[in-house]
N, CA, C and O atoms as a DFTB+ gen file, in Angstrom:
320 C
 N C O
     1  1      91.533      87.526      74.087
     2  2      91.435      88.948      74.289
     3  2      92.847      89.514      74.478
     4  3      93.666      89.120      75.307
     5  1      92.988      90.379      73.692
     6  2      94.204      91.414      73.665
     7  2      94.648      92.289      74.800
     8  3      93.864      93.234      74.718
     9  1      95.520      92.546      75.901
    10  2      95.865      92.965      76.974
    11  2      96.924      93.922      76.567
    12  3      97.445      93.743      75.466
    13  1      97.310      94.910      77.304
    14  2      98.149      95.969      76.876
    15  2      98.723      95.993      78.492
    16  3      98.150      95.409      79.412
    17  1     100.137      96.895      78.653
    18  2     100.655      96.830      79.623
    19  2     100.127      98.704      80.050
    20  3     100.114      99.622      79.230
    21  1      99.812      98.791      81.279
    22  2      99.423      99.833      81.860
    23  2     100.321     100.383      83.015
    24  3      99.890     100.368      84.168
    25  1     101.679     100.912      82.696
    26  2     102.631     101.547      83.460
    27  2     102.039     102.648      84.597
    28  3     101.443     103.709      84.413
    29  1     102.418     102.009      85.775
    30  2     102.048     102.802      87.088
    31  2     102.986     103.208      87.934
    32  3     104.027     102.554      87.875
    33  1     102.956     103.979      88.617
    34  2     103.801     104.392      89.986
    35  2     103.629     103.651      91.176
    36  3     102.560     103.403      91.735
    37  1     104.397     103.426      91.405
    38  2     104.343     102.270      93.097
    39  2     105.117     102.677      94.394
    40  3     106.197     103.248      94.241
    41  1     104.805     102.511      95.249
    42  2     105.428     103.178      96.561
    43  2     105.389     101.521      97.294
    44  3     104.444     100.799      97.613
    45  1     107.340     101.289      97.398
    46  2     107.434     100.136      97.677
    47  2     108.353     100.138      98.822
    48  3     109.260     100.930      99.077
    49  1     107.946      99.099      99.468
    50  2     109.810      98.660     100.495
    51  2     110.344      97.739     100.069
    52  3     109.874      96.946      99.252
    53  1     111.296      97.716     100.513
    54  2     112.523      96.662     100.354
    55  2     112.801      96.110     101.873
    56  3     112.834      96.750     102.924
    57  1     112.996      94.658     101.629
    58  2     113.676      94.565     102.887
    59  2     115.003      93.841     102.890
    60  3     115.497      93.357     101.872
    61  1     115.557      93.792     104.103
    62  2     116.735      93.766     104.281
    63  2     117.377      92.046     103.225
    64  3     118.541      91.790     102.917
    65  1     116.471      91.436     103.011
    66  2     116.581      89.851     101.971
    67  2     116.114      90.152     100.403
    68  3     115.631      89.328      99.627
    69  1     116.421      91.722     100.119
    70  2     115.724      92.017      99.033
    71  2     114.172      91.490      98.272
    72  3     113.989      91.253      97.078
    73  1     113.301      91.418      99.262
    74  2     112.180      90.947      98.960
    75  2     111.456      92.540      98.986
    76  3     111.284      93.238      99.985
    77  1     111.079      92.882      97.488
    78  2     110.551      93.972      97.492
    79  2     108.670      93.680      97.239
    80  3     108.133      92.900      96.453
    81  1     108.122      94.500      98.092
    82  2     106.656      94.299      98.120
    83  2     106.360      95.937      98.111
    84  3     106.927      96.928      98.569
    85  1     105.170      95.676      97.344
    86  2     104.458      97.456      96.814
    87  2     103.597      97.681      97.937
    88  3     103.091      96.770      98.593
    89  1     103.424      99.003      98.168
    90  2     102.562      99.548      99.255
    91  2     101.004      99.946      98.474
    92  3     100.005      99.227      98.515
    93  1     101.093     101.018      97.909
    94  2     100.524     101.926      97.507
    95  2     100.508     102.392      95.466
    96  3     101.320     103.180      94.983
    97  1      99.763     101.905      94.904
    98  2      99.573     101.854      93.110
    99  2      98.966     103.429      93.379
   100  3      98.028     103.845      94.059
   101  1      99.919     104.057      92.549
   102  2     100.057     105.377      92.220
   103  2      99.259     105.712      90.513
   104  3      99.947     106.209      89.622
   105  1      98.154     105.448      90.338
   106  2      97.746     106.155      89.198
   107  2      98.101     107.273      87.946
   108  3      99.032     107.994      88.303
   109  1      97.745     107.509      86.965
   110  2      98.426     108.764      85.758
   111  2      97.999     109.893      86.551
   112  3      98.709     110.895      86.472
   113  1      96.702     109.945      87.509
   114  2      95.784     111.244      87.863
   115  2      96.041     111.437      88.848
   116  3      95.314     112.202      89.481
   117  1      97.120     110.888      89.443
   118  2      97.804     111.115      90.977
   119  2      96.706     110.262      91.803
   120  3      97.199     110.211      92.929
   121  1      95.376     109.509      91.837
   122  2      95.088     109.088      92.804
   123  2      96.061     108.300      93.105
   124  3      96.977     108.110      92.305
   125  1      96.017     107.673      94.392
   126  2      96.269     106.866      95.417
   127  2      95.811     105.538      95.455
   128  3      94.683     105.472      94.966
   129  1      96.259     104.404      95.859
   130  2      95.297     103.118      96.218
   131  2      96.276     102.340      96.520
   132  3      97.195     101.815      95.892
   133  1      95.653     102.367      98.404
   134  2      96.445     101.424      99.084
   135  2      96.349     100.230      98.662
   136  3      95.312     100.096      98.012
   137  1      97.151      98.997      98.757
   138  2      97.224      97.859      98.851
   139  2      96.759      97.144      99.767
   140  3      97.806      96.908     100.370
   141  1      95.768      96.483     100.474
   142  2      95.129      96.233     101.530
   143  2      96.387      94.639     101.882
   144  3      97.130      94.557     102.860
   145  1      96.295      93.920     101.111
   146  2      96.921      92.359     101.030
   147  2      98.054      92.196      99.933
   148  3      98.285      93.004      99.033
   149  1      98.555      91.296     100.112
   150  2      98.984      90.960      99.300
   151  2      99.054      89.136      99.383
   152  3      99.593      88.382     100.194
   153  1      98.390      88.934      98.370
   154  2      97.785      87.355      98.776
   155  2      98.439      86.172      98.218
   156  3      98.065      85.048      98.553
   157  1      99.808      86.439      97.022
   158  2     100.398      85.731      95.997
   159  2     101.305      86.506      95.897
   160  3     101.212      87.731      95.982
   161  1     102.625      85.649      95.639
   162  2     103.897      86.571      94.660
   163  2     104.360      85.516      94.107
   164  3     104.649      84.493      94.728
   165  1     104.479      85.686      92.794
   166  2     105.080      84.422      92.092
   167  2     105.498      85.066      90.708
   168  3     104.817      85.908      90.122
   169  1     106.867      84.494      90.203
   170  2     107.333      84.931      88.788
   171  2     105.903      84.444      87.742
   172  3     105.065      83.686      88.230
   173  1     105.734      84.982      86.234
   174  2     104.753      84.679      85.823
   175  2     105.082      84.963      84.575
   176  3     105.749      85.992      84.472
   177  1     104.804      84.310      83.419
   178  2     105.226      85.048      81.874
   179  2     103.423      86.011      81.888
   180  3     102.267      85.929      82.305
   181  1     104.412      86.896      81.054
   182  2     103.370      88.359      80.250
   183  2     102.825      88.321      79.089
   184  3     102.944      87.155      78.713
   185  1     102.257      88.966      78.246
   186  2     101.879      89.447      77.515
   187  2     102.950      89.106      75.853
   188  3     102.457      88.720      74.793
   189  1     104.054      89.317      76.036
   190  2     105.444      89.365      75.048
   191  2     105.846      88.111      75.529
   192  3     106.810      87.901      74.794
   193  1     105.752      87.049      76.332
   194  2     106.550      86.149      77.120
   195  2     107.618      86.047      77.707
   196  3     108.377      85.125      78.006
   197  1     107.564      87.678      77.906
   198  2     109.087      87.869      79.148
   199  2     108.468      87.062      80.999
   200  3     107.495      86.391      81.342
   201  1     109.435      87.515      81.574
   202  2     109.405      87.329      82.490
   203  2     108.727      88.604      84.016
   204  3     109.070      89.785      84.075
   205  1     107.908      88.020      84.892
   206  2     107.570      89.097      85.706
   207  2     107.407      88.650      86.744
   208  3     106.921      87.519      86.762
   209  1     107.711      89.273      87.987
   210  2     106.968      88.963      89.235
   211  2     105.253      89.670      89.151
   212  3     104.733      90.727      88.794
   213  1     104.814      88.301      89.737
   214  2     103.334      88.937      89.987
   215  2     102.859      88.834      91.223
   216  3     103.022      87.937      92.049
   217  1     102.286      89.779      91.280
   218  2     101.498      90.514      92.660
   219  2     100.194      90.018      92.210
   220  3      99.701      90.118      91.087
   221  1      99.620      89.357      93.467
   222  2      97.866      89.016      93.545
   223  2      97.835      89.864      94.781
   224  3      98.518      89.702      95.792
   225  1      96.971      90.760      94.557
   226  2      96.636      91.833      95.769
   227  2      94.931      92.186      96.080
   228  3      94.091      91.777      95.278
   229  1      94.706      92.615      96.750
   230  2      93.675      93.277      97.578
   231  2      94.154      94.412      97.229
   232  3      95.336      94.722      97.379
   233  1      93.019      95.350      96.582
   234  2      92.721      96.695      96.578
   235  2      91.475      97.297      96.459
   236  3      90.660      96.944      95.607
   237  1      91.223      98.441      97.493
   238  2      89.834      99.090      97.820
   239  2      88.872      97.571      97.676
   240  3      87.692      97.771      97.387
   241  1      89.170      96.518      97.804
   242  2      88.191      95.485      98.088
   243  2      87.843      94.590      97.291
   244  3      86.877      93.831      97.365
   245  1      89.076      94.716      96.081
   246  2      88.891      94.060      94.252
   247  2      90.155      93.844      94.684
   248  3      90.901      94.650      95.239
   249  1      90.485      91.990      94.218
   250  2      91.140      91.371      93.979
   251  2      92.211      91.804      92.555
   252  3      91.597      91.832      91.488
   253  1      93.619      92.109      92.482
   254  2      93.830      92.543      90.880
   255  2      95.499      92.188      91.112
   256  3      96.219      92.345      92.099
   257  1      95.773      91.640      89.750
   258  2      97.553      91.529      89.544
   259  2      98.335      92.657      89.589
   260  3      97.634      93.489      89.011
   261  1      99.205      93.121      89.870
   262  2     100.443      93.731      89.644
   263  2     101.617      93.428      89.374
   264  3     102.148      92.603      90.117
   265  1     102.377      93.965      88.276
   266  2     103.472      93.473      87.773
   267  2     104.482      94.001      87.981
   268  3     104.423      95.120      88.491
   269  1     105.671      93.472      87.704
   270  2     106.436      93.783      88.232
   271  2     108.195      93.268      87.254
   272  3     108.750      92.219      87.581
   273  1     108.646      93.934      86.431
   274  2     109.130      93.780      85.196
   275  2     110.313      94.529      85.120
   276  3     110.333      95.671      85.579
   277  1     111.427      93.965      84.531
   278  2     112.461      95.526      84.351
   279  2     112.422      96.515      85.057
   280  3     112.536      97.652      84.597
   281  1     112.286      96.305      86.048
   282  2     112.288      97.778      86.970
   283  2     111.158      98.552      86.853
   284  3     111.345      99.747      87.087
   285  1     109.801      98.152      86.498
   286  2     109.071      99.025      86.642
   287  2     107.942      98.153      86.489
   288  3     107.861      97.018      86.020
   289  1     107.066      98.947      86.999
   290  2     105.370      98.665      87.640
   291  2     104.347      98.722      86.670
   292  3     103.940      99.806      86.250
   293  1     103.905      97.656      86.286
   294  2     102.453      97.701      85.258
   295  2     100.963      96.909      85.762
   296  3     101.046      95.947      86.526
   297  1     100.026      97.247      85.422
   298  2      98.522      96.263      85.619
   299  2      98.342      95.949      83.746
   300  3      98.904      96.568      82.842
   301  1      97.511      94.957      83.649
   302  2      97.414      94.813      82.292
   303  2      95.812      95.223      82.342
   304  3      95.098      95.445      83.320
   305  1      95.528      95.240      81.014
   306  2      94.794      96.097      80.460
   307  2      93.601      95.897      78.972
   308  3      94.028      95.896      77.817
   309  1      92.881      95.822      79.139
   310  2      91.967      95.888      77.433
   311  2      92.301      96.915      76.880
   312  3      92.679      96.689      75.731
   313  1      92.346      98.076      77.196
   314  2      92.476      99.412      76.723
   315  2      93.592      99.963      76.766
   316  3      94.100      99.868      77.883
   317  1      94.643     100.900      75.482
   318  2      95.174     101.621      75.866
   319  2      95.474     102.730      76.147
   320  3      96.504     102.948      76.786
């Protein structure tokens, strides 16, 4: 099955060992959705076979990846 990259907004910290962790996945429609957990972080190849940090997270109560790539924030996707 074919996956597409789904570019999101993220509201993240940094901390002082540059370990950056996402708060809050910012949607196209402006919703919101906290991050409850974060249960995994581990580099991971993608879609193209680059390179990514991946996020295994808790959200609203569904387990889901977040990526984390070139400077910017994606979920993958069936649809584009």
């Amino acid at each position: 099955m074919k996956t597409y990259r789904h570019y999101v907004s993220m509201i993240t910290v940094c901390d002082r060992q540059g370990i950056l962790t996402p708060l809050t996945l910012i949607w196209d429609d402006g919703k919101r959705y906290r991050i409850d957990a974060i249960l995994e972080r581990k580099e991971s190849a993608v879609t193209d076979g680059q390179r990514a940090l991946c996020y295994r997270c808790r959200i609203a109560g569904s387990q889901r990846s977040i990526f984390y790539a070139q400077a910017r924030w994606f979920v993958e996707t069936r649809y584009r």
